[in-house]
Amino acid sequence: DSSGRIMGGSGGHSDAAAGAKLSIITAPLFRGRLPIVRDRVTCISTPGKDIDVLVTQAGIAVNPRREELRERLTQAGVQGLERACRADHRHTGAAAACRACDRKGHRPGRHLAGYDRRTKGGGMTMREIRASHITDTVARLCVEANRQLPQDVRSRICAAYADEPWPIAKEVLGRILENADIAAERPQPICQDTGMACVFVELGQEVHIAGDLNEAIHAGVRRGYTDGFLRKSVVRDPLDRVNTGDNTPAMIYYEIVPGDRLKLTVAPKGFGSENMSRIAMLRPSDGLDGVKQFVLDAVMQAGPNPCPPIVVGVGLGGTFDKAALLAKKALLRETGGHNEDPFYAELERELLERINALGIGPQGFGGRTTALAVHMLSMPTHIAGLPVAVNINCHVARHRTEVL
């Protein structure tokens, strides 16, 4: 407790007599350093074992005999006991910043819930995340993404409803909102096509996955689609067309990034909209006008098939495959948000205006709103090429994200 007395833990027993004192490390290993030994907390230990390190909800309790602790930690492969972090790791409340990780309102127990630190060669530490925790997260995100209309998308549809003068288009937009409300209340999927699970992974280079990351993601999709009663829409081969029965495999896109976090985004992709995707290797001489015309032609050819109002993702540059990936990643941006580059922000605004002027309207019945947003991503490309890809989302624009 706050006075340093040893307390029994849930499912555990104290290794010390009541009232004994223990020095503790108040936070787990962080960015290659060990926190200093300086405070006292409630602690629980493993029954029947004589140990000097006790993992708790608030930190890691250790025997105050420093030399013995150093020897035991060294045997366990942990190096660098003398490398202390900041002077104080105590948490002063939920609204305060956790000084062990610089995150606002971060509870000490978060460091120990599904995560750990392990030491690599040279004393470098990496944050460890269990594969089972990834599976649990992916399963939940699959269900949430299919049942809950993103709030940013809902806001755009509400704005279109308020601005729509054409009665049929207005009624369609109203039905879309009603359908989303029913799906959230029951709960059940927003659309019968619960999509192919596209999973975007941003893996911090200081993260170690305890287990098979690929299999953890596939297992999460398998569980989410089975336990969530979501339609299984994946066939094992494009030509023999035999259903896999569990909506796996997922389509996984990896990106290695700095830091010790794992960001997972599950974006179920229905094929009414996916089938309307287009890609072209334009000539550099086609220029900006060629890009604009290609995007407009793609939307016009799609017509009512992708269930408008749609979100249009445009990828520009790179190679054939990179342009397509950029277009798909562009769909993950919050609708209504603008490109950070003023040039592309203005181009998005122009294309959205021209797409809505096509008059396709909600579900193809005409009206002012054919698209809710146009999102563009670009990257460098070869001097001889101008790759451009268009990936379209239906009005549901499903995706859910969590950072571990």
Coordinates of C-alpha atoms in Angstrom, one line a residue:
D1 CA 0.0 0.0 0.0
S2 CA 1.0 3.7 0.1
S3 CA 3.0 3.1 3.3
G4 CA 5.1 0.3 1.7
R5 CA 3.5 -2.7 3.5
I6 CA 3.2 -6.0 1.5
M7 CA -0.4 -6.8 0.5
G8 CA -1.8 -10.0 -0.9
G9 CA -2.7 -9.9 -4.6
S10 CA -5.5 -11.4 -6.6
G11 CA -4.7 -15.1 -7.0
G12 CA -1.3 -14.7 -5.4
H13 CA 0.4 -14.7 -2.0
S14 CA 3.0 -12.5 -0.3
D15 CA 6.6 -13.7 0.0
A16 CA 7.2 -11.4 3.0
A17 CA 5.6 -11.0 6.4
A18 CA 2.9 -8.4 6.8
G19 CA 4.3 -5.0 7.3
A20 CA 7.7 -5.8 5.6
K21 CA 9.2 -3.2 3.3
L22 CA 10.4 -3.5 -0.3
S23 CA 12.1 -1.0 -2.5
I24 CA 10.6 -1.0 -6.0
I25 CA 11.2 0.0 -9.6
T26 CA 8.2 2.1 -10.4
A27 CA 8.0 1.5 -14.1
P28 CA 9.1 -1.3 -16.5
L29 CA 12.1 -1.0 -18.7
F30 CA 11.9 1.9 -21.1
R31 CA 14.0 2.7 -24.2
G32 CA 17.0 0.8 -23.1
R33 CA 17.2 2.1 -19.5
L34 CA 16.2 0.8 -16.1
P35 CA 14.2 3.1 -13.9
I36 CA 15.8 3.9 -10.5
V37 CA 14.9 2.0 -7.4
R38 CA 13.1 4.6 -5.2
D39 CA 9.5 4.0 -4.1
R40 CA 7.0 1.6 -2.6
V41 CA 3.9 -0.1 -3.9
T42 CA 1.4 -2.8 -3.4
C43 CA 2.8 -6.0 -4.8
I44 CA 1.9 -9.6 -5.6
S45 CA 4.2 -12.5 -6.3
T46 CA 4.2 -16.0 -7.7
P47 CA 3.0 -18.5 -5.0
G48 CA 5.6 -21.0 -3.8
K49 CA 8.6 -19.3 -5.5
D50 CA 11.5 -17.5 -3.7
I51 CA 12.1 -14.5 -6.0
D52 CA 13.5 -11.0 -5.7
V53 CA 11.5 -9.4 -8.5
L54 CA 7.7 -9.1 -8.1
V55 CA 5.6 -7.9 -11.0
T56 CA 2.7 -5.8 -9.9
Q57 CA -0.1 -3.6 -11.4
A58 CA 1.9 -0.5 -10.5
G59 CA 5.4 -1.5 -11.3
I60 CA 8.1 -4.1 -10.5
A61 CA 8.9 -4.7 -6.8
V62 CA 12.4 -5.9 -6.1
N63 CA 14.5 -7.0 -3.1
P64 CA 16.5 -4.0 -1.8
R65 CA 19.7 -6.0 -1.8
R66 CA 21.2 -4.3 -4.9
E67 CA 24.2 -6.6 -5.6
E68 CA 22.0 -9.7 -5.4
L69 CA 19.4 -8.1 -7.7
R70 CA 22.1 -7.1 -10.2
E71 CA 23.4 -10.7 -10.3
R72 CA 19.9 -12.2 -10.7
L73 CA 19.0 -9.7 -13.5
T74 CA 22.3 -10.4 -15.3
Q75 CA 21.6 -14.1 -15.2
A76 CA 18.1 -13.4 -16.7
G77 CA 19.8 -11.5 -19.5
V78 CA 18.9 -8.0 -18.3
Q79 CA 21.8 -5.5 -18.6
G80 CA 22.4 -1.9 -17.5
L81 CA 21.1 -1.7 -13.9
E82 CA 23.2 1.4 -13.3
R83 CA 21.6 3.3 -16.2
A84 CA 18.9 5.1 -14.4
C85 CA 16.1 7.0 -16.1
R86 CA 14.6 10.3 -15.0
A87 CA 14.6 11.3 -11.4
D88 CA 10.9 10.5 -10.8
H89 CA 8.6 7.9 -12.4
R90 CA 5.6 8.4 -10.0
H91 CA 2.2 9.0 -11.4
T92 CA 0.4 12.0 -9.9
G93 CA -3.1 11.2 -11.2
A94 CA -5.0 10.1 -14.3
A95 CA -4.7 13.6 -15.8
A96 CA -0.9 13.8 -15.3
A97 CA 1.7 12.7 -17.8
C98 CA 3.3 9.3 -17.2
R99 CA 6.9 10.1 -17.0
A100 CA 7.9 6.6 -18.0
C101 CA 6.5 7.0 -21.4
D102 CA 5.5 10.7 -21.8
R103 CA 1.9 9.8 -22.5
K104 CA -0.9 11.9 -21.0
G105 CA -3.3 10.2 -18.6
H106 CA -1.4 6.8 -18.9
R107 CA -2.0 4.4 -16.1
P108 CA 1.1 2.6 -14.7
G109 CA -0.6 -0.8 -15.1
R110 CA -0.8 -0.2 -18.9
H111 CA 2.9 -1.0 -19.1
L112 CA 2.3 -4.5 -17.9
A113 CA -1.0 -5.4 -19.6
G114 CA 0.0 -7.6 -22.5
Y115 CA 3.4 -6.0 -22.9
D116 CA 6.9 -6.7 -21.6
R117 CA 10.5 -5.7 -22.2
R118 CA 13.3 -8.0 -23.3
T119 CA 17.0 -7.3 -23.7
K120 CA 18.8 -7.8 -26.9
G121 CA 22.5 -7.9 -27.5
G122 CA 24.5 -4.8 -26.5
G123 CA 22.1 -3.9 -23.7
M124 CA 19.4 -2.6 -26.1
T125 CA 15.9 -3.3 -24.9
M126 CA 12.9 -3.9 -27.1
R127 CA 9.2 -3.7 -26.2
E128 CA 7.6 -7.1 -26.5
I129 CA 3.9 -7.6 -27.5
R130 CA 2.3 -11.0 -27.3
A131 CA 0.8 -12.4 -30.4
S132 CA -2.3 -13.3 -28.5
H133 CA -2.9 -9.7 -27.7
I134 CA -2.7 -8.8 -31.4
T135 CA -5.2 -11.6 -32.2
D136 CA -7.6 -10.2 -29.6
T137 CA -7.3 -6.7 -31.0
V138 CA -7.8 -7.6 -34.6
A139 CA -10.8 -9.8 -33.8
R140 CA -12.5 -6.9 -32.0
L141 CA -11.6 -4.4 -34.7
C142 CA -13.1 -6.6 -37.4
V143 CA -16.5 -6.6 -35.6
E144 CA -16.4 -2.9 -34.7
A145 CA -15.5 -1.8 -38.2
N146 CA -18.4 -3.8 -39.7
R147 CA -21.0 -2.6 -37.2
Q148 CA -20.2 1.1 -36.6
L149 CA -20.3 3.8 -39.2
P150 CA -17.3 6.1 -38.6
Q151 CA -18.3 9.4 -37.0
D152 CA -16.5 11.5 -39.6
V153 CA -18.4 9.6 -42.4
R154 CA -21.7 10.1 -40.6
S155 CA -21.1 13.8 -40.3
R156 CA -20.5 14.1 -44.0
I157 CA -23.6 12.2 -44.9
C158 CA -25.7 14.3 -42.5
A159 CA -24.3 17.4 -44.2
A160 CA -25.2 16.0 -47.6
Y161 CA -28.7 15.2 -46.4
A162 CA -29.3 18.7 -45.2
D163 CA -28.0 20.2 -48.4
E164 CA -29.8 17.8 -50.9
P165 CA -32.8 19.4 -52.7
W166 CA -33.6 16.3 -54.8
P167 CA -36.3 14.3 -52.9
I168 CA -35.2 10.8 -54.0
A169 CA -31.6 11.5 -53.2
K170 CA -32.6 13.0 -49.8
E171 CA -34.6 9.9 -49.0
V172 CA -31.7 7.6 -49.9
L173 CA -29.4 9.5 -47.7
G174 CA -31.9 9.3 -44.9
R175 CA -32.2 5.5 -45.4
I176 CA -28.4 5.2 -45.2
L177 CA -28.4 7.0 -41.8
E178 CA -31.3 4.9 -40.6
N179 CA -29.5 1.7 -41.6
A180 CA -26.4 2.7 -39.7
D181 CA -28.5 3.4 -36.6
I182 CA -30.1 0.0 -36.8
A183 CA -26.8 -1.7 -37.2
A184 CA -25.4 0.0 -34.2
E185 CA -28.4 -0.7 -32.0
R186 CA -29.0 -4.4 -32.7
P187 CA -25.9 -4.8 -33.3
Q188 CA -25.4 -6.2 -36.8
P189 CA -23.3 -5.4 -39.9
I190 CA -24.0 -2.2 -41.7
C191 CA -23.8 -4.0 -45.0
Q192 CA -24.2 -7.7 -46.0
D193 CA -20.8 -7.5 -47.8
T194 CA -18.6 -7.5 -44.7
G195 CA -15.6 -7.4 -47.0
M196 CA -12.2 -8.8 -47.3
A197 CA -10.1 -7.9 -44.2
C198 CA -7.4 -5.4 -45.2
V199 CA -5.0 -4.9 -42.2
F200 CA -2.5 -2.1 -42.2
V201 CA 0.4 -2.6 -39.8
E202 CA 2.8 0.1 -38.6
L203 CA 5.4 -1.8 -36.7
G204 CA 7.8 0.1 -34.5
Q205 CA 11.4 -1.0 -35.0
E206 CA 11.8 -1.2 -31.2
V207 CA 9.0 -3.8 -31.0
H208 CA 9.5 -7.5 -30.7
I209 CA 6.4 -9.8 -31.4
A210 CA 6.3 -12.8 -29.1
G211 CA 4.9 -15.2 -31.7
D212 CA 4.0 -15.3 -35.3
L213 CA 2.7 -11.8 -36.3
N214 CA 1.1 -13.0 -39.6
E215 CA -0.7 -15.9 -38.0
A216 CA -1.8 -13.7 -35.1
I217 CA -3.5 -11.3 -37.6
H218 CA -5.1 -14.2 -39.6
A219 CA -6.3 -15.7 -36.3
G220 CA -7.9 -12.4 -35.3
V221 CA -9.7 -12.1 -38.6
R222 CA -10.9 -15.8 -38.3
R223 CA -12.2 -15.2 -34.8
G224 CA -13.8 -11.8 -35.5
Y225 CA -15.7 -13.0 -38.6
T226 CA -16.8 -16.3 -36.9
D227 CA -17.7 -15.0 -33.5
G228 CA -19.2 -11.8 -34.9
F229 CA -21.4 -13.7 -37.4
L230 CA -19.9 -11.7 -40.3
R231 CA -20.3 -13.0 -43.8
K232 CA -17.3 -15.1 -45.1
S233 CA -16.4 -13.7 -48.5
V234 CA -13.0 -15.1 -49.3
V235 CA -12.3 -17.9 -51.8
R236 CA -9.1 -20.0 -51.7
D237 CA -8.3 -19.5 -55.4
P238 CA -9.5 -16.9 -57.9
L239 CA -10.5 -19.7 -60.3
D240 CA -11.7 -22.7 -58.4
R241 CA -13.9 -20.3 -56.2
V242 CA -14.0 -22.5 -53.0
N243 CA -14.8 -20.5 -49.9
T244 CA -12.2 -20.6 -47.2
G245 CA -15.0 -20.6 -44.6
D246 CA -13.5 -18.1 -42.2
N247 CA -12.7 -15.0 -44.3
T248 CA -9.0 -15.6 -44.2
P249 CA -6.4 -14.9 -45.4
A250 CA -6.4 -11.2 -44.5
M251 CA -4.6 -8.8 -46.9
I252 CA -1.8 -7.5 -44.7
Y253 CA 0.3 -4.3 -45.5
Y254 CA 3.4 -3.8 -43.4
E255 CA 5.3 -0.6 -42.7
I256 CA 8.3 -0.3 -40.4
V257 CA 8.4 2.9 -38.5
P258 CA 10.5 4.4 -35.6
G259 CA 9.4 3.8 -32.0
D260 CA 8.0 1.1 -29.8
R261 CA 4.4 1.0 -30.8
L262 CA 2.3 -1.3 -33.0
K263 CA -0.5 0.4 -34.9
L264 CA -3.2 -1.8 -36.4
T265 CA -5.9 -0.6 -38.8
V266 CA -8.6 -3.0 -40.0
A267 CA -10.4 -1.9 -43.1
P268 CA -12.9 -4.4 -44.4
K269 CA -13.2 -3.9 -48.2
G270 CA -16.4 -4.8 -50.0
F271 CA -16.0 -5.7 -53.7
G272 CA -18.8 -3.7 -55.0
S273 CA -16.5 -0.7 -54.7
E274 CA -13.2 -2.6 -55.0
N275 CA -14.2 -3.9 -58.4
M276 CA -14.5 -0.2 -59.6
S277 CA -10.8 0.4 -59.0
R278 CA -8.6 1.6 -61.9
I279 CA -4.9 2.0 -62.5
A280 CA -3.1 3.6 -65.4
M281 CA 0.6 4.2 -66.4
L282 CA 0.1 7.6 -67.9
R283 CA 2.8 9.4 -69.9
P284 CA 4.6 12.3 -68.2
S285 CA 3.3 14.4 -71.1
D286 CA -0.3 13.7 -70.0
G287 CA 0.4 15.9 -67.0
L288 CA -2.1 17.2 -64.5
D289 CA -5.0 17.3 -67.0
G290 CA -4.5 13.7 -67.8
V291 CA -4.6 12.8 -64.1
K292 CA -7.8 14.7 -63.5
Q293 CA -9.5 13.2 -66.5
F294 CA -8.5 9.6 -65.5
V295 CA -10.0 10.1 -62.0
L296 CA -13.2 11.5 -63.4
D297 CA -13.5 8.7 -66.0
A298 CA -13.0 6.1 -63.2
V299 CA -15.9 7.6 -61.2
M300 CA -18.1 7.9 -64.2
Q301 CA -17.5 4.3 -65.3
A302 CA -18.2 3.1 -61.8
G303 CA -21.6 4.8 -61.8
P304 CA -24.0 3.4 -59.1
N305 CA -22.0 0.1 -58.6
P306 CA -19.9 1.2 -55.6
C307 CA -23.0 2.4 -53.7
P308 CA -22.4 6.1 -53.7
P309 CA -21.9 8.5 -52.1
I310 CA -18.4 7.3 -52.3
V311 CA -14.9 8.1 -51.0
V312 CA -12.3 8.3 -53.7
G313 CA -8.7 7.4 -53.0
V314 CA -6.1 8.5 -55.5
G315 CA -2.5 7.3 -55.6
L316 CA 0.0 9.1 -57.7
G317 CA 3.6 8.2 -58.4
G318 CA 5.9 5.4 -57.4
T319 CA 5.6 2.2 -59.4
F320 CA 2.6 0.2 -60.7
D321 CA 2.0 -1.5 -57.4
K322 CA 2.9 1.5 -55.2
A323 CA 0.4 3.7 -56.9
A324 CA -2.4 1.2 -56.0
L325 CA -1.3 0.9 -52.4
L326 CA -1.2 4.7 -52.1
A327 CA -4.8 4.9 -53.4
K328 CA -5.9 2.3 -50.8
K329 CA -4.1 4.0 -47.9
A330 CA -5.6 7.3 -48.9
L331 CA -9.0 5.9 -48.0
L332 CA -7.9 5.6 -44.4
R333 CA -7.7 9.4 -43.9
E334 CA -10.6 11.0 -42.0
T335 CA -13.2 12.3 -44.5
G336 CA -13.1 16.0 -44.7
G337 CA -9.5 16.2 -43.8
H338 CA -7.2 17.9 -46.4
N339 CA -3.8 16.9 -47.8
E340 CA -1.0 18.6 -46.0
D341 CA 0.4 19.9 -49.3
P342 CA -1.6 22.9 -50.4
F343 CA -1.3 22.0 -54.0
Y344 CA -2.9 18.6 -53.5
A345 CA -5.4 20.0 -51.0
E346 CA -6.7 22.3 -53.8
L347 CA -6.6 19.4 -56.3
E348 CA -8.7 17.3 -54.0
R349 CA -11.2 20.1 -53.6
E350 CA -11.4 20.6 -57.4
L351 CA -11.9 16.9 -58.1
L352 CA -14.6 16.5 -55.4
E353 CA -16.5 19.4 -56.9
R354 CA -16.2 18.0 -60.5
I355 CA -17.2 14.5 -59.4
N356 CA -20.3 15.8 -57.6
A357 CA -21.2 17.7 -60.7
L358 CA -21.5 14.4 -62.6
G359 CA -24.9 14.0 -61.1
I360 CA -24.7 10.3 -60.3
G361 CA -25.9 10.9 -56.8
P362 CA -26.7 8.6 -53.8
Q363 CA -27.1 5.0 -55.0
G364 CA -27.2 6.3 -58.6
F365 CA -30.6 8.1 -58.4
G366 CA -29.2 11.5 -59.1
G367 CA -28.5 14.4 -56.8
R368 CA -25.7 16.7 -55.5
T369 CA -23.6 14.1 -53.6
T370 CA -21.8 11.5 -55.6
A371 CA -18.7 11.6 -53.4
L372 CA -18.2 12.5 -49.8
A373 CA -14.4 13.1 -50.2
V374 CA -11.4 12.8 -52.5
H375 CA -8.1 11.8 -50.8
M376 CA -4.8 11.9 -52.6
L377 CA -1.4 10.5 -51.7
S378 CA 1.7 11.0 -53.9
M379 CA 5.3 9.9 -53.9
P380 CA 8.4 10.2 -56.2
T381 CA 8.4 8.3 -59.5
H382 CA 10.6 7.6 -62.5
I383 CA 11.3 10.3 -65.1
A384 CA 9.6 8.2 -67.8
G385 CA 6.4 7.5 -65.8
L386 CA 3.2 8.9 -64.3
P387 CA 1.4 6.1 -62.5
V388 CA -2.0 6.9 -61.2
A389 CA -4.5 4.6 -59.4
V390 CA -8.1 5.1 -58.1
N391 CA -9.5 3.0 -55.3
I392 CA -13.1 3.6 -54.3
N393 CA -14.9 3.1 -51.0
C394 CA -18.7 2.9 -50.6
H395 CA -20.5 5.3 -48.3
V396 CA -19.7 3.1 -45.3
A397 CA -15.9 3.7 -45.6
R398 CA -15.2 1.1 -42.9
H399 CA -12.0 1.2 -40.8
R400 CA -11.0 1.0 -37.2
T401 CA -7.6 1.6 -35.7
E402 CA -5.8 0.8 -32.4
V403 CA -2.3 1.5 -31.2
L404 CA -0.7 -1.1 -28.9

